[in-house]
Coordinates of C-alpha atoms and ligand atoms in Angstrom, one line a residue:
M30 CA 9.4 -19.8 5.6
A31 CA 7.4 -21.7 3.0
L32 CA 3.2 -21.4 3.2
P33 CA 1.1 -24.9 3.3
D34 CA 0.1 -26.2 -0.2
D35 CA -3.7 -25.1 0.8
S36 CA -5.8 -23.3 -2.0
R37 CA -7.2 -21.6 0.8
Y38 CA -4.5 -18.9 0.5
L39 CA -4.6 -16.0 -1.0
K40 CA -0.8 -16.0 -1.5
G41 CA 0.7 -12.6 -2.8
G42 CA 3.9 -13.3 -4.1
P43 CA 2.9 -14.8 -7.7
V44 CA 0.8 -11.3 -8.0
A45 CA 3.5 -9.5 -7.0
Q46 CA 6.2 -11.1 -8.8
R47 CA 3.4 -10.9 -12.1
I48 CA 3.6 -6.9 -11.3
I49 CA 7.4 -6.6 -10.9
A50 CA 7.9 -8.6 -14.3
A51 CA 5.5 -5.5 -15.8
V52 CA 7.4 -2.7 -13.9
R53 CA 10.7 -4.4 -15.3
E54 CA 10.3 -3.9 -18.6
D55 CA 8.9 -0.6 -18.2
A56 CA 11.6 1.0 -16.0
A57 CA 13.9 -1.1 -19.2
I58 CA 12.5 1.3 -21.8
A59 CA 12.3 4.2 -19.2
R60 CA 16.0 3.9 -19.0
A61 CA 16.9 3.5 -22.2
E62 CA 15.0 6.6 -23.1
G63 CA 16.8 8.8 -21.0
F64 CA 14.2 8.9 -18.1
P65 CA 15.7 6.6 -15.4
P66 CA 12.6 6.3 -12.3
K67 CA 13.6 6.3 -9.4
L68 CA 12.3 6.3 -5.9
V69 CA 12.8 8.3 -2.1
S70 CA 11.9 6.5 1.0
I71 CA 12.1 9.2 3.4
T72 CA 11.8 7.3 7.8
V73 CA 10.9 9.8 10.8
G74 CA 12.0 7.6 14.0
D75 CA 12.5 4.0 14.7
T76 CA 9.2 1.2 13.6
A77 CA 8.9 -2.4 13.2
A78 CA 6.6 -2.3 10.5
V79 CA 8.7 0.8 8.6
D80 CA 12.0 -1.8 8.4
V81 CA 10.3 -5.1 7.1
Y82 CA 8.6 -2.4 4.9
V83 CA 11.5 -0.1 3.6
R84 CA 13.9 -3.6 3.2
N85 CA 11.2 -5.1 0.9
Q86 CA 11.1 -1.7 -1.4
R87 CA 14.3 -2.1 -1.4
A88 CA 14.9 -5.2 -2.4
K89 CA 12.8 -5.4 -5.0
A90 CA 13.2 -2.1 -6.6
E91 CA 16.6 -3.4 -7.2
L92 CA 15.1 -6.2 -9.0
A93 CA 12.8 -4.2 -10.8
G94 CA 15.3 -1.5 -11.9
I95 CA 13.8 1.5 -9.8
G96 CA 16.3 3.7 -8.7
F97 CA 16.4 3.5 -4.7
E98 CA 16.8 6.2 -1.8
E99 CA 16.6 5.9 1.6
R100 CA 16.1 9.4 3.9
R101 CA 16.5 8.5 7.0
F102 CA 15.7 11.2 9.8
A103 CA 16.1 11.1 14.0
A104 CA 12.7 11.6 15.4
D105 CA 13.5 15.3 16.8
I106 CA 13.3 16.6 13.6
T107 CA 11.0 19.3 12.8
A108 CA 8.2 19.8 11.2
G109 CA 9.8 22.4 9.4
E110 CA 13.3 20.4 8.7
L111 CA 11.0 17.8 7.0
E112 CA 9.0 20.2 4.9
A113 CA 11.9 21.4 3.4
A114 CA 13.4 18.1 2.5
I115 CA 10.5 17.3 1.0
H116 CA 10.7 20.5 -1.2
G117 CA 14.1 20.0 -2.5
L118 CA 13.2 16.7 -3.8
N119 CA 10.3 17.9 -5.5
A120 CA 13.0 20.6 -6.8
D121 CA 15.3 17.2 -8.3
P122 CA 14.3 16.1 -12.2
R123 CA 16.7 12.7 -10.9
V124 CA 13.4 12.1 -8.5
T125 CA 10.4 10.3 -10.2
G126 CA 9.1 9.8 -6.3
I127 CA 8.5 9.8 -2.4
I128 CA 7.3 8.0 0.1
I129 CA 6.6 9.0 3.4
Q130 CA 6.7 6.2 6.0
R131 CA 3.8 6.5 8.4
P132 CA 3.7 6.8 11.4
V133 CA 5.7 9.5 11.8
P134 CA 6.7 11.6 15.2
A135 CA 3.3 12.7 16.8
H136 CA 4.8 16.6 16.9
I137 CA 4.9 16.3 13.2
P138 CA 1.5 16.8 11.3
I139 CA 1.3 13.7 8.2
K140 CA -1.3 15.8 6.5
T141 CA 1.4 18.6 6.0
L142 CA 4.4 16.4 4.7
Q143 CA 1.9 14.6 2.6
G144 CA 0.9 17.8 1.6
A145 CA 4.0 18.8 0.7
V146 CA 5.1 16.2 -1.6
H147 CA 4.5 17.3 -5.7
P148 CA 1.1 15.3 -6.8
L149 CA 3.3 14.6 -9.3
K150 CA 5.7 12.9 -7.8
D151 CA 2.8 11.3 -5.1
V152 CA 3.5 7.6 -6.1
E153 CA 1.3 7.1 -2.5
G154 CA -1.5 8.6 -4.1
M155 CA -1.6 10.5 -0.2
H156 CA -2.0 14.0 -2.0
P157 CA -5.6 15.4 -1.1
A158 CA -5.6 16.1 -5.1
S159 CA -4.1 12.9 -5.5
I160 CA -6.5 11.1 -2.9
G161 CA -9.4 12.7 -4.6
N162 CA -9.5 11.0 -8.1
I163 CA -10.1 7.7 -6.3
V164 CA -13.6 9.1 -5.2
Y165 CA -13.5 10.4 -9.3
N166 CA -13.6 6.3 -9.7
Q167 CA -9.7 7.3 -11.5
L168 CA -7.9 4.2 -10.0
D169 CA -4.5 4.1 -12.4
L170 CA -3.0 5.2 -8.8
A171 CA -4.6 4.2 -5.6
P172 CA -3.1 4.2 -2.3
C173 CA -0.8 1.1 -2.2
T174 CA -1.7 -1.4 0.7
A175 CA -5.6 -0.4 -1.0
A176 CA -5.1 -1.4 -4.3
A177 CA -3.3 -4.6 -2.6
S178 CA -5.6 -5.9 -0.7
V179 CA -8.3 -5.2 -3.6
E180 CA -5.6 -7.4 -6.0
L181 CA -5.3 -10.6 -3.8
L182 CA -9.8 -10.5 -3.6
K183 CA -10.0 -10.4 -7.3
E184 CA -7.8 -13.3 -7.1
T185 CA -10.7 -15.1 -5.2
G186 CA -12.9 -14.8 -8.7
L187 CA -15.6 -13.6 -6.5
E188 CA -17.7 -11.3 -8.4
L189 CA -17.3 -7.7 -7.2
K190 CA -20.4 -6.2 -8.1
G191 CA -23.1 -6.2 -4.6
L192 CA -20.8 -8.1 -2.7
E193 CA -21.0 -7.7 0.9
V194 CA -17.8 -6.4 2.2
V195 CA -17.0 -5.2 5.8
I196 CA -13.6 -3.6 6.4
V197 CA -12.6 -3.1 9.9
G198 CA -10.4 0.4 10.2
H199 CA -10.3 3.7 8.7
S200 CA -7.0 5.2 8.4
E201 CA -6.4 7.5 5.4
I202 CA -4.1 5.5 4.0
V203 CA -5.9 1.5 4.2
G204 CA -9.3 1.7 5.3
K205 CA -10.8 4.3 3.5
P206 CA -8.9 3.6 0.0
I207 CA -10.2 0.1 0.0
A208 CA -13.6 1.5 0.5
F209 CA -13.9 3.7 -2.4
L210 CA -11.8 1.1 -4.3
L211 CA -14.7 -1.3 -4.0
M212 CA -17.1 1.3 -4.5
S213 CA -16.1 2.1 -7.9
E214 CA -16.5 -1.9 -8.6
G215 CA -19.9 -2.5 -7.3
A216 CA -19.2 -3.7 -3.7
T217 CA -22.0 -2.6 -0.8
V218 CA -19.3 -1.6 1.9
T219 CA -19.2 -1.5 5.6
V220 CA -17.1 0.0 7.4
C221 CA -15.6 -0.4 10.9
H222 CA -13.6 1.4 13.5
H223 CA -13.3 1.5 16.8
M224 CA -16.4 3.7 18.0
T225 CA -18.2 0.7 16.1
R226 CA -21.1 -0.7 18.6
S227 CA -20.5 -4.4 17.8
V228 CA -17.7 -5.0 14.9
A229 CA -18.3 -8.6 15.5
A230 CA -21.8 -8.2 14.2
H231 CA -20.8 -6.4 10.7
A232 CA -18.1 -9.2 10.5
R233 CA -20.2 -12.1 10.6
R234 CA -22.5 -10.6 7.5
A235 CA -19.3 -10.2 4.9
D236 CA -18.4 -12.2 2.1
A237 CA -15.7 -10.8 2.1
L238 CA -13.4 -9.3 4.8
F239 CA -10.5 -6.7 5.5
V240 CA -9.1 -5.7 8.6
A241 CA -6.7 -3.3 8.7
V242 CA -6.4 -2.2 12.9
G243 CA -2.9 -3.2 13.9
K244 CA -4.2 -5.7 16.1
A245 CA -2.8 -9.5 16.2
R246 CA -5.7 -12.1 16.5
L247 CA -8.2 -9.3 16.4
I248 CA -10.7 -11.1 14.5
K249 CA -11.5 -14.8 15.5
A250 CA -13.4 -17.6 13.6
D251 CA -16.7 -16.7 15.2
M252 CA -16.2 -13.4 13.6
V253 CA -16.5 -14.8 10.1
K254 CA -19.0 -16.1 7.7
P255 CA -18.2 -19.3 6.4
G256 CA -17.4 -19.3 3.1
A257 CA -16.0 -15.6 3.0
A258 CA -12.7 -14.4 2.0
V259 CA -10.6 -13.0 4.6
I260 CA -7.7 -10.2 3.1
D261 CA -5.6 -9.5 6.5
I262 CA -3.8 -6.5 6.2
G263 CA -2.1 -6.0 9.5
I264 CA 1.7 -5.9 10.1
N265 CA 2.3 -6.8 13.6
S266 CA 5.5 -8.1 15.3
E267 CA 6.1 -10.3 18.0
I268 CA 8.1 -12.7 19.8
G269 CA 7.3 -16.3 18.1
P270 CA 6.8 -19.7 21.2
D271 CA 10.6 -20.0 19.6
G272 CA 12.0 -16.5 20.8
Q273 CA 12.6 -15.2 17.6
S274 CA 10.8 -12.3 16.5
R275 CA 7.9 -12.7 14.1
I276 CA 5.6 -10.7 12.2
V277 CA 1.5 -11.7 12.2
G278 CA -1.6 -10.3 10.6
D279 CA -5.0 -9.0 12.3
V280 CA -6.5 -12.3 11.8
D281 CA -6.6 -15.3 14.2
A282 CA -5.5 -17.5 11.5
D283 CA -5.6 -21.0 12.3
S284 CA -8.7 -20.9 13.7
V285 CA -10.6 -18.4 11.0
K286 CA -9.2 -20.9 8.4
E287 CA -11.2 -23.4 9.3
V288 CA -14.5 -21.4 8.3
A289 CA -13.0 -18.9 6.2
S290 CA -13.3 -20.6 1.7
W291 CA -10.3 -17.7 1.6
I292 CA -7.0 -15.7 3.9
T293 CA -4.9 -14.4 2.8
P294 CA -1.3 -15.8 5.1
V295 CA 0.9 -13.0 7.3
P296 CA 3.4 -12.7 6.2
G297 CA 3.3 -13.5 2.4
G298 CA 0.1 -11.6 1.4
V299 CA -1.1 -8.8 1.2
G300 CA 2.5 -7.3 2.6
P301 CA 4.6 -8.6 -1.0
I302 CA 1.8 -6.8 -3.2
T303 CA 1.9 -3.7 -1.7
V304 CA 5.9 -3.7 -2.5
A305 CA 4.8 -4.5 -6.1
I306 CA 1.8 -1.6 -6.3
L307 CA 4.6 1.3 -5.2
L308 CA 6.9 0.4 -7.9
R309 CA 3.9 0.3 -10.4
N310 CA 2.9 3.5 -8.9
T311 CA 6.3 4.8 -9.5
M312 CA 6.4 4.3 -13.0
V313 CA 2.8 5.7 -13.5
A314 CA 4.1 8.5 -11.8
L315 CA 7.3 8.4 -14.6
N316 CA 5.3 8.6 -17.3
R317 CA 2.8 11.4 -15.9
Q318 CA 6.0 13.4 -15.2
R319 CA 7.2 12.8 -19.2
A320 CA 4.0 13.6 -20.6
L321 CA 4.2 16.9 -19.1
Y322 CA 8.1 17.2 -20.8
N323 CA 6.6 16.3 -23.8
A324 CA 3.8 19.1 -23.7
T325 CA 6.5 21.1 -22.4
Y326 CA 9.0 20.9 -24.0
G327 CA 8.0 18.2 -27.2
V328 CA 7.7 21.4 -29.2
A329 CA 11.5 22.3 -28.7
D330 CA 12.8 19.2 -29.2
K331 CA 11.4 18.7 -32.2
L332 CA 12.2 22.0 -33.9
A333 CA 15.9 22.0 -32.2
A334 CA 16.2 18.3 -34.1
E335 CA 15.5 19.3 -37.2
Ligands
LIG412 N1 0.1 -5.4 4.7 C1 0.7 -4.3 4.3 O1 1.1 -3.7 2.8 C2 1.0 -2.9 5.0 C3 -0.3 -3.2 6.4 N2 -0.7 -2.2 7.6 C4 -0.6 -2.5 8.7 O2 -2.4 -2.6 8.5 C5 -2.5 -1.9 10.2 C6 -3.6 -1.0 10.0 O3 -2.4 0.0 9.6 P1 -2.9 1.8 9.2 O4 -4.0 1.5 8.6 O5 -2.1 2.6 8.7 O6 -3.1 1.8 10.4 P2 -3.6 2.6 11.2 O7 -3.4 3.3 13.7 O8 -4.0 4.4 11.3 O9 -5.0 2.9 11.7 C7 -5.8 1.6 12.8 C8 -7.2 1.5 12.1 O10 -7.9 1.0 13.1 C9 -9.1 1.0 13.9 N3 -9.4 0.4 14.9 C10 -8.0 0.7 16.3 N4 -8.8 -0.5 16.8 C11 -10.0 -1.1 16.7 C12 -10.9 -2.0 16.8 N5 -10.7 -2.5 18.0 N6 -12.1 -2.2 16.4 C13 -12.0 -2.0 15.4 N7 -11.5 -1.0 14.8 C14 -10.2 -0.6 15.5 C15 -8.7 2.2 14.2 O11 -10.2 3.5 14.4 P3 -10.5 4.4 15.1 O12 -9.2 5.3 14.5 O13 -11.2 4.9 14.8 O14 -9.7 4.9 16.2 C16 -8.0 3.0 13.1 O15 -9.1 3.7 11.8 C17 -0.9 -1.9 10.8 O16 -0.8 -3.3 11.5 C18 -0.6 -1.6 9.6 O17 1.3 -2.2 10.5 C19 -0.8 -1.1 7.2 C20 0.0 -0.3 5.4 C21 0.3 -1.1 5.0
LIG413 N1 3.7 5.5 4.0 C1 3.4 4.3 4.2 N2 3.2 3.3 3.4 C2 2.7 2.0 3.7 O1 2.2 1.3 3.0 C3 3.0 1.9 4.8 C4 3.7 3.0 5.8 N3 4.1 3.7 5.7 N4 4.5 2.3 7.4 C5 4.1 0.5 7.3 C6 3.3 -0.2 6.9 C7 4.2 -1.5 6.8 N5 4.1 -1.5 5.5 C8 4.2 -2.6 5.3 C9 4.3 -2.9 3.5 C10 4.7 -4.5 2.8 C11 5.3 -5.4 3.6 C12 5.6 -6.8 3.5 O2 6.6 -6.5 2.7 N6 5.3 -7.9 4.0 C13 6.5 -8.8 3.1 C14 7.6 -9.5 4.1 C15 8.2 -10.0 4.9 C16 9.4 -10.4 5.9 O3 10.0 -9.9 5.1 O4 9.6 -10.7 6.7 C17 5.1 -10.5 3.9 O5 4.4 -9.7 5.0 O6 5.1 -11.0 3.2 C18 5.4 -5.1 5.0 C19 5.1 -3.9 5.9 C20 3.5 -0.8 4.8 N7 3.4 0.6 5.5

């Protein structure tokens, strides 16, 4: 579907293409040097938003020259079996990166799984050791959606230093990392969640409003400051008026676009950049693995060649 040609729409496609073009060059060099990048996705059970994400991961990985493999597991698998599968991937030198699609079924502790991925293969930056880096302002590998959302805000050209930002949703994978990334950039950040007394009162003060909740049309025009930038991260599946399934965000775009100066469309906003950043993170991980390889074996390789 073509998006309306309206400068209020912050489109993700061109930003994603820019990132993927750079990844493609890096991947070609790495492949030629004997280090082909490969991403493995782990899916447990069935979730609509995950299906969209994985489909696009496969397509864009192929475009970028990164190997892609999906491992699907039934919803009744045990945490132990999953951990064993992750340890296998950690030990496999052909695997560069591992992403565990969320959500996983309730009987599986997601934190244990994320902790089982080797930090050098953690392309989402969700291992406790990785996510700590963004608290220390080391931002080269950040959780993909958070990084994508910040990337789109930067497209507005707004000065981030001192910007009043409100984030609705505080999950470890989206809301919290956005807060840390923006604090690093000098923004003033407020984070709202389901216990916040009045999300609307906070949201109305925001120069930039980020929404990552998973509830269609949660944010209406009267919750938005005139002239604000609204970054809609939600991916909700619903049946449209034509009876077909479609994706909508968390923001009531039709009314909000009349108030905001910028709004991200869904689809076509944050989503495509998320995929591009996952691939970029895969290359960051590959380069870290290569640096370790060189530090460990580089001298021996050099001696053997002489
Ligand atoms: N575009 C993309 O690239 C991506 C999109 N997504 C989408 O973003 C959305 C959020 O994902 P994720 O963060 O993983 O979801 P979670 O379900 O993990 O988190 C949702 C957050 O929203 C908060 N919340 C729930 N209800 C309200 C409310 N009424 N008012 C304010 N806050 C509320 C929750 O607070 P509490 O915990 O206190 O209940 C929680 O912090 C989903 O639609 C998901 O599909 C996710 C990742 C990537
Ligand atoms: N560990 C983990 N990390 C995630 O980041 C994560 C996850 N689990 N589980 C599911 C959600 C959802 N999500 C999407 C990312 C991109 C698109 C995407 O590419 N959307 C495009 C395409 C839409 C289409 O093809 O119809 C768009 O919005 O334009 C969608 C959904 C990431 N998530």
